[in-house]
mmCIF file of C-alpha atoms in Angstrom:
data_model
loop_
_atom_site.group_PDB
_atom_site.id
_atom_site.type_symbol
_atom_site.label_atom_id
_atom_site.label_comp_id
_atom_site.label_asym_id
_atom_site.label_seq_id
_atom_site.Cartn_x
_atom_site.Cartn_y
_atom_site.Cartn_z
ATOM 1 C CA UNK A 1 -0.009 0.008 0.030
ATOM 2 C CA UNK A 2 1.337 3.445 -0.894
ATOM 3 C CA UNK A 3 2.564 5.638 1.956
ATOM 4 C CA UNK A 4 -0.061 8.200 2.971
ATOM 5 C CA UNK A 5 0.121 11.721 4.438
ATOM 6 C CA UNK A 6 -2.397 14.481 4.944
ATOM 7 C CA UNK A 7 -1.370 17.728 3.188
ATOM 8 C CA UNK A 8 -2.015 19.581 6.485
ATOM 9 C CA UNK A 9 0.532 17.281 8.135
ATOM 10 C CA UNK A 10 2.958 18.258 5.333
ATOM 11 C CA UNK A 11 2.159 21.847 5.939
ATOM 12 C CA UNK A 12 3.158 21.474 9.628
ATOM 13 C CA UNK A 13 6.426 19.869 8.791
ATOM 14 C CA UNK A 14 7.233 22.396 6.031
ATOM 15 C CA UNK A 15 6.572 25.360 8.253
ATOM 16 C CA UNK A 16 9.307 24.377 10.670
ATOM 17 C CA UNK A 17 11.807 23.704 7.928
ATOM 18 C CA UNK A 18 10.991 27.050 6.331
ATOM 19 C CA UNK A 19 11.118 28.846 9.651
ATOM 20 C CA UNK A 20 14.630 27.600 10.238
ATOM 21 C CA UNK A 21 15.763 28.995 6.813
ATOM 22 C CA UNK A 22 13.972 32.331 6.960
ATOM 23 C CA UNK A 23 13.678 34.354 10.225
ATOM 24 C CA UNK A 24 11.130 36.629 8.655
ATOM 25 C CA UNK A 25 8.565 33.816 8.564
ATOM 26 C CA UNK A 26 5.881 34.182 11.207
ATOM 27 C CA UNK A 27 2.802 32.021 11.803
ATOM 28 C CA UNK A 28 -0.688 33.006 12.930
ATOM 29 C CA UNK A 29 -3.480 30.616 13.747
ATOM 30 C CA UNK A 30 -7.126 31.019 14.745
ATOM 31 C CA UNK A 31 -6.993 28.742 17.756
ATOM 32 C CA UNK A 32 -6.839 25.532 15.644
ATOM 33 C CA UNK A 33 -3.162 24.872 15.752
ATOM 34 C CA UNK A 34 -3.400 21.227 16.710
ATOM 35 C CA UNK A 35 -5.678 20.652 13.706
ATOM 36 C CA UNK A 36 -3.876 22.919 11.210
ATOM 37 C CA UNK A 37 -0.611 21.450 12.489
ATOM 38 C CA UNK A 38 0.999 24.873 13.076
ATOM 39 C CA UNK A 39 1.525 23.642 16.685
ATOM 40 C CA UNK A 40 4.873 22.263 15.465
ATOM 41 C CA UNK A 41 6.055 25.724 14.526
ATOM 42 C CA UNK A 42 4.781 27.150 17.830
ATOM 43 C CA UNK A 43 6.959 24.800 19.838
ATOM 44 C CA UNK A 44 10.115 25.466 17.787
ATOM 45 C CA UNK A 45 9.681 29.239 17.358
ATOM 46 C CA UNK A 46 7.292 30.444 20.115
ATOM 47 C CA UNK A 47 8.413 34.074 19.644
ATOM 48 C CA UNK A 48 7.271 33.895 16.028
ATOM 49 C CA UNK A 49 3.857 32.232 16.607
ATOM 50 C CA UNK A 50 0.651 34.055 17.371
ATOM 51 C CA UNK A 51 -2.598 32.471 18.437
ATOM 52 C CA UNK A 52 -5.116 34.995 17.340
ATOM 53 C CA UNK A 53 -8.188 33.278 18.790
ATOM 54 C CA UNK A 54 -11.371 32.502 17.051
ATOM 55 C CA UNK A 55 -11.297 35.858 15.201
ATOM 56 C CA UNK A 56 -10.355 35.063 11.558
ATOM 57 C CA UNK A 57 -11.061 38.498 10.131
ATOM 58 C CA UNK A 58 -8.726 40.102 12.731
ATOM 59 C CA UNK A 59 -6.068 37.429 12.107
ATOM 60 C CA UNK A 60 -5.839 38.183 8.389
ATOM 61 C CA UNK A 61 -5.871 41.958 9.150
ATOM 62 C CA UNK A 62 -2.902 41.464 11.521
ATOM 63 C CA UNK A 63 -1.189 39.293 8.891
ATOM 64 C CA UNK A 64 -1.540 42.008 6.342
ATOM 65 C CA UNK A 65 0.083 44.449 8.761
ATOM 66 C CA UNK A 66 2.938 42.119 9.417
ATOM 67 C CA UNK A 67 3.456 41.620 5.701
ATOM 68 C CA UNK A 68 3.551 45.334 5.064
ATOM 69 C CA UNK A 69 6.259 45.614 7.811
ATOM 70 C CA UNK A 70 8.433 43.078 6.031
ATOM 71 C CA UNK A 71 7.450 39.785 7.584
ATOM 72 C CA UNK A 72 6.211 36.695 5.716
ATOM 73 C CA UNK A 73 3.033 35.615 7.560
ATOM 74 C CA UNK A 74 1.579 32.112 7.189
ATOM 75 C CA UNK A 75 -1.994 32.531 8.539
ATOM 76 C CA UNK A 76 -3.997 29.354 9.064
ATOM 77 C CA UNK A 77 -7.454 28.166 9.853
ATOM 78 C CA UNK A 78 -10.040 25.774 8.289
ATOM 79 C CA UNK A 79 -10.838 26.653 4.640
ATOM 80 C CA UNK A 80 -14.440 27.477 5.452
ATOM 81 C CA UNK A 81 -13.361 30.241 7.852
ATOM 82 C CA UNK A 82 -10.445 31.464 5.815
ATOM 83 C CA UNK A 83 -12.147 31.799 2.466
ATOM 84 C CA UNK A 84 -15.693 32.268 3.777
ATOM 85 C CA UNK A 85 -15.721 34.231 7.016
ATOM 86 C CA UNK A 86 -12.628 36.321 6.298
ATOM 87 C CA UNK A 87 -13.329 36.940 2.538
ATOM 88 C CA UNK A 88 -13.723 40.675 2.735
ATOM 89 C CA UNK A 89 -10.546 41.213 4.817
ATOM 90 C CA UNK A 90 -8.576 38.925 2.432
ATOM 91 C CA UNK A 91 -9.853 40.814 -0.514
ATOM 92 C CA UNK A 92 -9.394 44.409 0.736
ATOM 93 C CA UNK A 93 -6.469 44.085 3.125
ATOM 94 C CA UNK A 94 -4.369 41.368 1.469
ATOM 95 C CA UNK A 95 -5.424 41.163 -2.185
ATOM 96 C CA UNK A 96 -5.858 44.885 -2.840
ATOM 97 C CA UNK A 97 -2.470 46.051 -1.512
ATOM 98 C CA UNK A 98 -0.830 42.758 -2.745
ATOM 99 C CA UNK A 99 0.265 42.009 0.796
ATOM 100 C CA UNK A 100 2.866 39.135 1.059
ATOM 101 C CA UNK A 101 0.511 36.872 3.051
ATOM 102 C CA UNK A 102 0.271 33.116 2.783
ATOM 103 C CA UNK A 103 -3.316 31.988 3.495
ATOM 104 C CA UNK A 104 -3.086 28.318 4.381
ATOM 105 C CA UNK A 105 -6.479 26.788 4.582
ATOM 106 C CA UNK A 106 -6.828 23.253 5.958
ATOM 107 C CA UNK A 107 -9.825 20.852 6.146
ATOM 108 C CA UNK A 108 -11.008 21.839 2.640
ATOM 109 C CA UNK A 109 -13.593 20.038 0.689
ATOM 110 C CA UNK A 110 -16.095 17.277 1.453
ATOM 111 C CA UNK A 111 -13.525 15.073 3.134
ATOM 112 C CA UNK A 112 -13.706 17.031 6.351
ATOM 113 C CA UNK A 113 -16.374 14.402 6.681
ATOM 114 C CA UNK A 114 -18.447 14.111 9.785
ATOM 115 C CA UNK A 115 -18.132 17.848 10.474
ATOM 116 C CA UNK A 116 -20.886 18.314 7.803
ATOM 117 C CA UNK A 117 -21.877 20.992 5.370
ATOM 118 C CA UNK A 118 -21.177 23.912 7.594
ATOM 119 C CA UNK A 119 -17.461 23.062 7.570
ATOM 120 C CA UNK A 120 -17.053 21.680 4.085
ATOM 121 C CA UNK A 121 -15.526 24.466 1.969
ATOM 122 C CA UNK A 122 -16.423 23.626 -1.701
ATOM 123 C CA UNK A 123 -16.554 27.181 -2.889
ATOM 124 C CA UNK A 124 -13.151 28.499 -1.663
ATOM 125 C CA UNK A 125 -11.223 28.036 -4.985
ATOM 126 C CA UNK A 126 -13.908 30.019 -6.767
ATOM 127 C CA UNK A 127 -13.724 32.796 -4.171
ATOM 128 C CA UNK A 128 -9.908 32.963 -4.057
ATOM 129 C CA UNK A 129 -9.203 32.846 -7.817
ATOM 130 C CA UNK A 130 -11.665 35.728 -8.280
ATOM 131 C CA UNK A 131 -9.339 38.017 -6.271
ATOM 132 C CA UNK A 132 -6.912 39.898 -8.576
ATOM 133 C CA UNK A 133 -3.341 38.889 -8.079
ATOM 134 C CA UNK A 134 -4.087 35.937 -5.801
ATOM 135 C CA UNK A 135 -2.044 32.736 -6.471
ATOM 136 C CA UNK A 136 -4.133 29.666 -5.698
ATOM 137 C CA UNK A 137 -2.499 26.315 -4.925
ATOM 138 C CA UNK A 138 -4.077 22.907 -4.261
ATOM 139 C CA UNK A 139 -1.433 20.190 -3.717
ATOM 140 C CA UNK A 140 -2.157 16.532 -4.293
ATOM 141 C CA UNK A 141 0.085 14.935 -1.708
ATOM 142 C CA UNK A 142 2.581 15.579 1.078
ATOM 143 C CA UNK A 143 5.634 15.889 -1.244
ATOM 144 C CA UNK A 144 3.957 18.443 -3.623
ATOM 145 C CA UNK A 145 2.564 20.342 -0.671
ATOM 146 C CA UNK A 146 5.978 20.853 0.870
ATOM 147 C CA UNK A 147 7.539 21.844 -2.450
ATOM 148 C CA UNK A 148 4.731 24.306 -3.309
ATOM 149 C CA UNK A 149 4.803 25.842 0.230
ATOM 150 C CA UNK A 150 8.531 26.401 -0.135
ATOM 151 C CA UNK A 151 7.895 28.201 -3.448
ATOM 152 C CA UNK A 152 5.138 30.147 -1.917
ATOM 153 C CA UNK A 153 7.464 31.447 0.798
ATOM 154 C CA UNK A 154 9.782 32.758 -1.908
ATOM 155 C CA UNK A 155 6.924 34.284 -4.069
ATOM 156 C CA UNK A 156 6.235 37.929 -3.398
ATOM 157 C CA UNK A 157 2.485 38.489 -3.023
ATOM 158 C CA UNK A 158 -0.635 36.838 -1.701
ATOM 159 C CA UNK A 159 -0.997 33.036 -1.943
ATOM 160 C CA UNK A 160 -3.921 30.833 -1.021
ATOM 161 C CA UNK A 161 -2.950 27.215 -0.259
ATOM 162 C CA UNK A 162 -5.689 24.622 -0.008
ATOM 163 C CA UNK A 163 -4.971 21.770 2.337
ATOM 164 C CA UNK A 164 -6.819 18.570 3.198
ATOM 165 C CA UNK A 165 -7.710 16.842 6.490
ATOM 166 C CA UNK A 166 -7.463 13.158 5.481
ATOM 167 C CA UNK A 167 -4.273 11.221 4.717
ATOM 168 C CA UNK A 168 -3.867 10.584 0.953
ATOM 169 C CA UNK A 169 -1.332 8.466 -1.000
ATOM 170 C CA UNK A 170 1.992 9.918 -1.931
ATOM 171 C CA UNK A 171 2.125 10.444 -5.714
ATOM 172 C CA UNK A 172 5.498 12.153 -5.986
ATOM 173 C CA UNK A 173 8.976 11.196 -4.925
ATOM 174 C CA UNK A 174 11.215 13.529 -2.930
ATOM 175 C CA UNK A 175 13.043 15.840 -5.287
ATOM 176 C CA UNK A 176 10.252 15.866 -7.933
ATOM 177 C CA UNK A 177 10.156 18.863 -10.220
ATOM 178 C CA UNK A 178 7.063 20.807 -9.140
ATOM 179 C CA UNK A 179 6.739 24.582 -10.005
ATOM 180 C CA UNK A 180 4.042 27.102 -9.245
ATOM 181 C CA UNK A 181 2.167 27.862 -12.479
ATOM 182 C CA UNK A 182 3.236 24.717 -14.290
ATOM 183 C CA UNK A 183 0.910 21.739 -14.342
ATOM 184 C CA UNK A 184 2.635 18.352 -13.815
ATOM 185 C CA UNK A 185 2.053 15.571 -16.314
ATOM 186 C CA UNK A 186 2.059 12.412 -14.208
ATOM 187 C CA UNK A 187 1.064 10.054 -17.092
ATOM 188 C CA UNK A 188 1.320 10.333 -20.869
ATOM 189 C CA UNK A 189 -1.413 9.359 -23.237
ATOM 190 C CA UNK A 190 -3.017 10.638 -26.384
ATOM 191 C CA UNK A 191 -6.578 9.284 -26.275
ATOM 192 C CA UNK A 192 -8.024 11.569 -23.631
ATOM 193 C CA UNK A 193 -6.809 13.862 -20.868
ATOM 194 C CA UNK A 194 -7.774 13.984 -17.221
ATOM 195 C CA UNK A 195 -6.873 17.273 -15.459
ATOM 196 C CA UNK A 196 -7.211 16.917 -11.708
ATOM 197 C CA UNK A 197 -6.376 18.876 -8.601
ATOM 198 C CA UNK A 198 -5.845 18.138 -4.902
ATOM 199 C CA UNK A 199 -6.940 14.710 -3.669
ATOM 200 C CA UNK A 200 -8.641 14.018 -6.957
ATOM 201 C CA UNK A 201 -5.294 13.419 -8.649
ATOM 202 C CA UNK A 202 -4.990 10.086 -7.005
ATOM 203 C CA UNK A 203 -8.540 9.202 -8.193
ATOM 204 C CA UNK A 204 -7.526 10.315 -11.707
ATOM 205 C CA UNK A 205 -4.494 7.987 -11.730
ATOM 206 C CA UNK A 206 -6.719 5.115 -10.603
ATOM 207 C CA UNK A 207 -9.243 5.904 -13.337
ATOM 208 C CA UNK A 208 -6.412 6.080 -15.905
ATOM 209 C CA UNK A 209 -5.291 2.582 -14.817
ATOM 210 C CA UNK A 210 -8.826 1.247 -15.336
ATOM 211 C CA UNK A 211 -8.975 2.750 -18.736
ATOM 212 C CA UNK A 212 -5.506 1.409 -19.674
ATOM 213 C CA UNK A 213 -6.808 -2.114 -19.208
ATOM 214 C CA UNK A 214 -9.282 -1.411 -21.994
ATOM 215 C CA UNK A 215 -6.663 -0.040 -24.320
ATOM 216 C CA UNK A 216 -7.577 3.591 -23.719
ATOM 217 C CA UNK A 217 -4.459 5.658 -23.067
ATOM 218 C CA UNK A 218 -5.149 8.726 -20.892
ATOM 219 C CA UNK A 219 -2.922 11.618 -20.092
ATOM 220 C CA UNK A 220 -3.176 12.716 -16.488
ATOM 221 C CA UNK A 221 -2.216 16.205 -15.461
ATOM 222 C CA UNK A 222 -1.858 17.354 -11.806
ATOM 223 C CA UNK A 223 -3.098 21.025 -11.894
ATOM 224 C CA UNK A 224 -1.749 21.945 -8.532
ATOM 225 C CA UNK A 225 -1.791 25.644 -9.434
ATOM 226 C CA UNK A 226 -5.292 26.777 -10.182
ATOM 227 C CA UNK A 227 -4.115 30.345 -10.597
ATOM 228 C CA UNK A 228 -2.149 31.369 -12.602
ATOM 229 C CA UNK A 229 -3.256 28.255 -14.538
ATOM 230 C CA UNK A 230 -0.861 26.580 -16.980
ATOM 231 C CA UNK A 231 -2.527 27.499 -20.282
ATOM 232 C CA UNK A 232 0.198 25.839 -22.350
ATOM 233 C CA UNK A 233 -0.318 22.393 -21.026
ATOM 234 C CA UNK A 234 -4.107 22.700 -21.265
ATOM 235 C CA UNK A 235 -4.015 23.907 -24.967
ATOM 236 C CA UNK A 236 -1.564 21.116 -25.816
ATOM 237 C CA UNK A 237 -3.891 18.528 -24.267
ATOM 238 C CA UNK A 238 -6.901 20.006 -26.069
ATOM 239 C CA UNK A 239 -5.140 19.763 -29.359
ATOM 240 C CA UNK A 240 -3.531 16.357 -28.918
ATOM 241 C CA UNK A 241 -6.371 14.354 -27.276
ATOM 242 C CA UNK A 242 -9.972 13.684 -27.965
ATOM 243 C CA UNK A 243 -11.368 15.399 -24.969
ATOM 244 C CA UNK A 244 -10.716 16.586 -21.403
ATOM 245 C CA UNK A 245 -12.216 15.448 -18.034
ATOM 246 C CA UNK A 246 -11.531 17.711 -15.063
ATOM 247 C CA UNK A 247 -11.790 16.453 -11.493
ATOM 248 C CA UNK A 248 -11.972 18.464 -8.301
ATOM 249 C CA UNK A 249 -13.253 18.073 -4.705
ATOM 250 C CA UNK A 250 -14.975 21.447 -5.109
ATOM 251 C CA UNK A 251 -18.086 22.876 -6.740
ATOM 252 C CA UNK A 252 -18.007 22.585 -10.481
ATOM 253 C CA UNK A 253 -18.923 26.363 -10.425
ATOM 254 C CA UNK A 254 -15.887 28.560 -10.451
ATOM 255 C CA UNK A 255 -13.180 25.926 -9.735
ATOM 256 C CA UNK A 256 -10.703 23.933 -11.767
ATOM 257 C CA UNK A 257 -13.206 22.831 -14.360
ATOM 258 C CA UNK A 258 -14.302 26.465 -15.009
ATOM 259 C CA UNK A 259 -10.712 27.577 -15.199
ATOM 260 C CA UNK A 260 -9.769 24.904 -17.808
ATOM 261 C CA UNK A 261 -12.983 25.649 -19.776
ATOM 262 C CA UNK A 262 -11.993 29.316 -19.911
ATOM 263 C CA UNK A 263 -8.698 28.368 -21.529
ATOM 264 C CA UNK A 264 -10.108 25.712 -23.845
ATOM 265 C CA UNK A 265 -13.009 27.847 -25.104
ATOM 266 C CA UNK A 266 -10.772 30.699 -26.109
ATOM 267 C CA UNK A 267 -7.869 28.767 -27.501
ATOM 268 C CA UNK A 268 -8.627 25.204 -28.591
ATOM 269 C CA UNK A 269 -12.331 24.222 -28.283
ATOM 270 C CA UNK A 270 -12.574 20.576 -27.174
ATOM 271 C CA UNK A 271 -15.084 18.255 -25.578
ATOM 272 C CA UNK A 272 -15.176 18.455 -21.766
ATOM 273 C CA UNK A 273 -16.761 16.808 -18.784
ATOM 274 C CA UNK A 274 -16.492 18.265 -15.341
ATOM 275 C CA UNK A 275 -16.248 16.033 -12.263
ATOM 276 C CA UNK A 276 -16.908 17.834 -8.984
ATOM 277 C CA UNK A 277 -19.686 18.720 -6.564
ATOM 278 C CA UNK A 278 -22.803 19.797 -8.408
ATOM 279 C CA UNK A 279 -24.839 22.879 -7.346
ATOM 280 C CA UNK A 280 -25.487 21.532 -3.870
ATOM 281 C CA UNK A 281 -24.199 21.475 -0.249
ATOM 282 C CA UNK A 282 -22.571 18.503 1.320
ATOM 283 C CA UNK A 283 -23.618 16.589 4.336
ATOM 284 C CA UNK A 284 -22.181 14.789 7.325
ATOM 285 C CA UNK A 285 -20.691 11.327 6.565
ATOM 286 C CA UNK A 286 -17.459 9.351 6.310
ATOM 287 C CA UNK A 287 -15.149 10.789 3.633
ATOM 288 C CA UNK A 288 -15.269 7.685 1.491
ATOM 289 C CA UNK A 289 -19.075 7.612 1.589
ATOM 290 C CA UNK A 290 -19.307 11.252 0.625
ATOM 291 C CA UNK A 291 -16.869 10.832 -2.341
ATOM 292 C CA UNK A 292 -19.047 8.033 -3.627
ATOM 293 C CA UNK A 293 -22.381 9.826 -3.069
ATOM 294 C CA UNK A 294 -21.228 13.052 -4.670
ATOM 295 C CA UNK A 295 -19.571 11.385 -7.688
ATOM 296 C CA UNK A 296 -15.934 11.960 -6.849
ATOM 297 C CA UNK A 297 -14.314 8.517 -7.303
ATOM 298 C CA UNK A 298 -12.139 6.955 -9.925
ATOM 299 C CA UNK A 299 -15.175 5.120 -11.185
ATOM 300 C CA UNK A 300 -16.983 8.376 -11.893
ATOM 301 C CA UNK A 301 -13.926 9.787 -13.730
ATOM 302 C CA UNK A 302 -13.669 6.519 -15.713
ATOM 303 C CA UNK A 303 -17.326 6.797 -16.803
ATOM 304 C CA UNK A 304 -16.903 10.505 -17.698
ATOM 305 C CA UNK A 305 -14.031 9.679 -20.034
ATOM 306 C CA UNK A 306 -15.979 6.830 -21.604
ATOM 307 C CA UNK A 307 -18.878 9.224 -22.271
ATOM 308 C CA UNK A 308 -16.757 11.795 -24.181
#
C-alpha cells in the first residue's frame, strides 16, 4: 500500500523547515493549531507564533500588517473560515495592497467528513481565484505540498494554499520537479486527458489505470496551481487528445473545471466533462461515503472519459 500523508501534516512539517531557513517567517493561527498542524512551529519558534483566537477577520488583518512591515506571515485556519468568514478582509487588506501573506486553509472540501456541510468548503477556490493577483495552490500529496509551500514562501505576493484533512497516497517522490504555475504531467497518453487537482489526482490516476486495461491511453495532469493556470499544458492537451475530463473536490462552479474551460473555449475548443460537486451543499458522513455519493471517485472519472 502506498505511503499516506495528509497535506495539512506536510504543512506542519514544512513550516518548521521554512522557519529555520528564513527568520522573517511568522505564523498566525485562529485557535486551531493542533488541527492545522501549526503547533509544530509554535513549539520550535514560540516568539514567532501568534494564536489570534477565533477571530479570523482580525487574524488576516494582522497578517496584512505584518506583511507590510516586512514579515512573511503564514496564517492558518479551516478553509471554510479562511475563504468564507474572512473573505472581505482577504480581498481588501491582502489582495488589494498585494500583501505578502500566505493564507493556508486546511480541512477543505467534502473530506472534512463528519463535520458536515457547515465546515465543508467547496466554494473556496472560486472565491480566491476571483481576487486579482491571488495565487491559488491545491497540492495533491505531502511531497507536492512541501515543495509548493517552499515556493510560496519565496513568491512575493498573496497566496492561497488549499490543504486537506485526510491522509492521501503519496504520488510524488522527494526531489520531484514541481513549479508554481506549471501543471505536472503524471502520465502520458493521447486518447483523452484528465486534469485533476488536490486529492482528486489520486482518483484520476486510478481511473487512468482502469482505462488502460481497455486499451484507452489517458494523459493525467496534476493542476496543483489553479491560478495562474498553466494555459500551455491545457491547450496542448486539447489539441492532442480527443477530450478533457476535469476532477476536483470542489463545486463545478468557479473551480478547476471552470478555469480549464475558460482556456479551452478561447484557444482550442474541445469536448469536456466536469467532475466535482454539483450545485449543492454536502452533508455529514465518512469521507469515502461522501466521495461516492457526490460522484468523486475513480469510477466516476472513468465513466466521464468513456462518455466523451
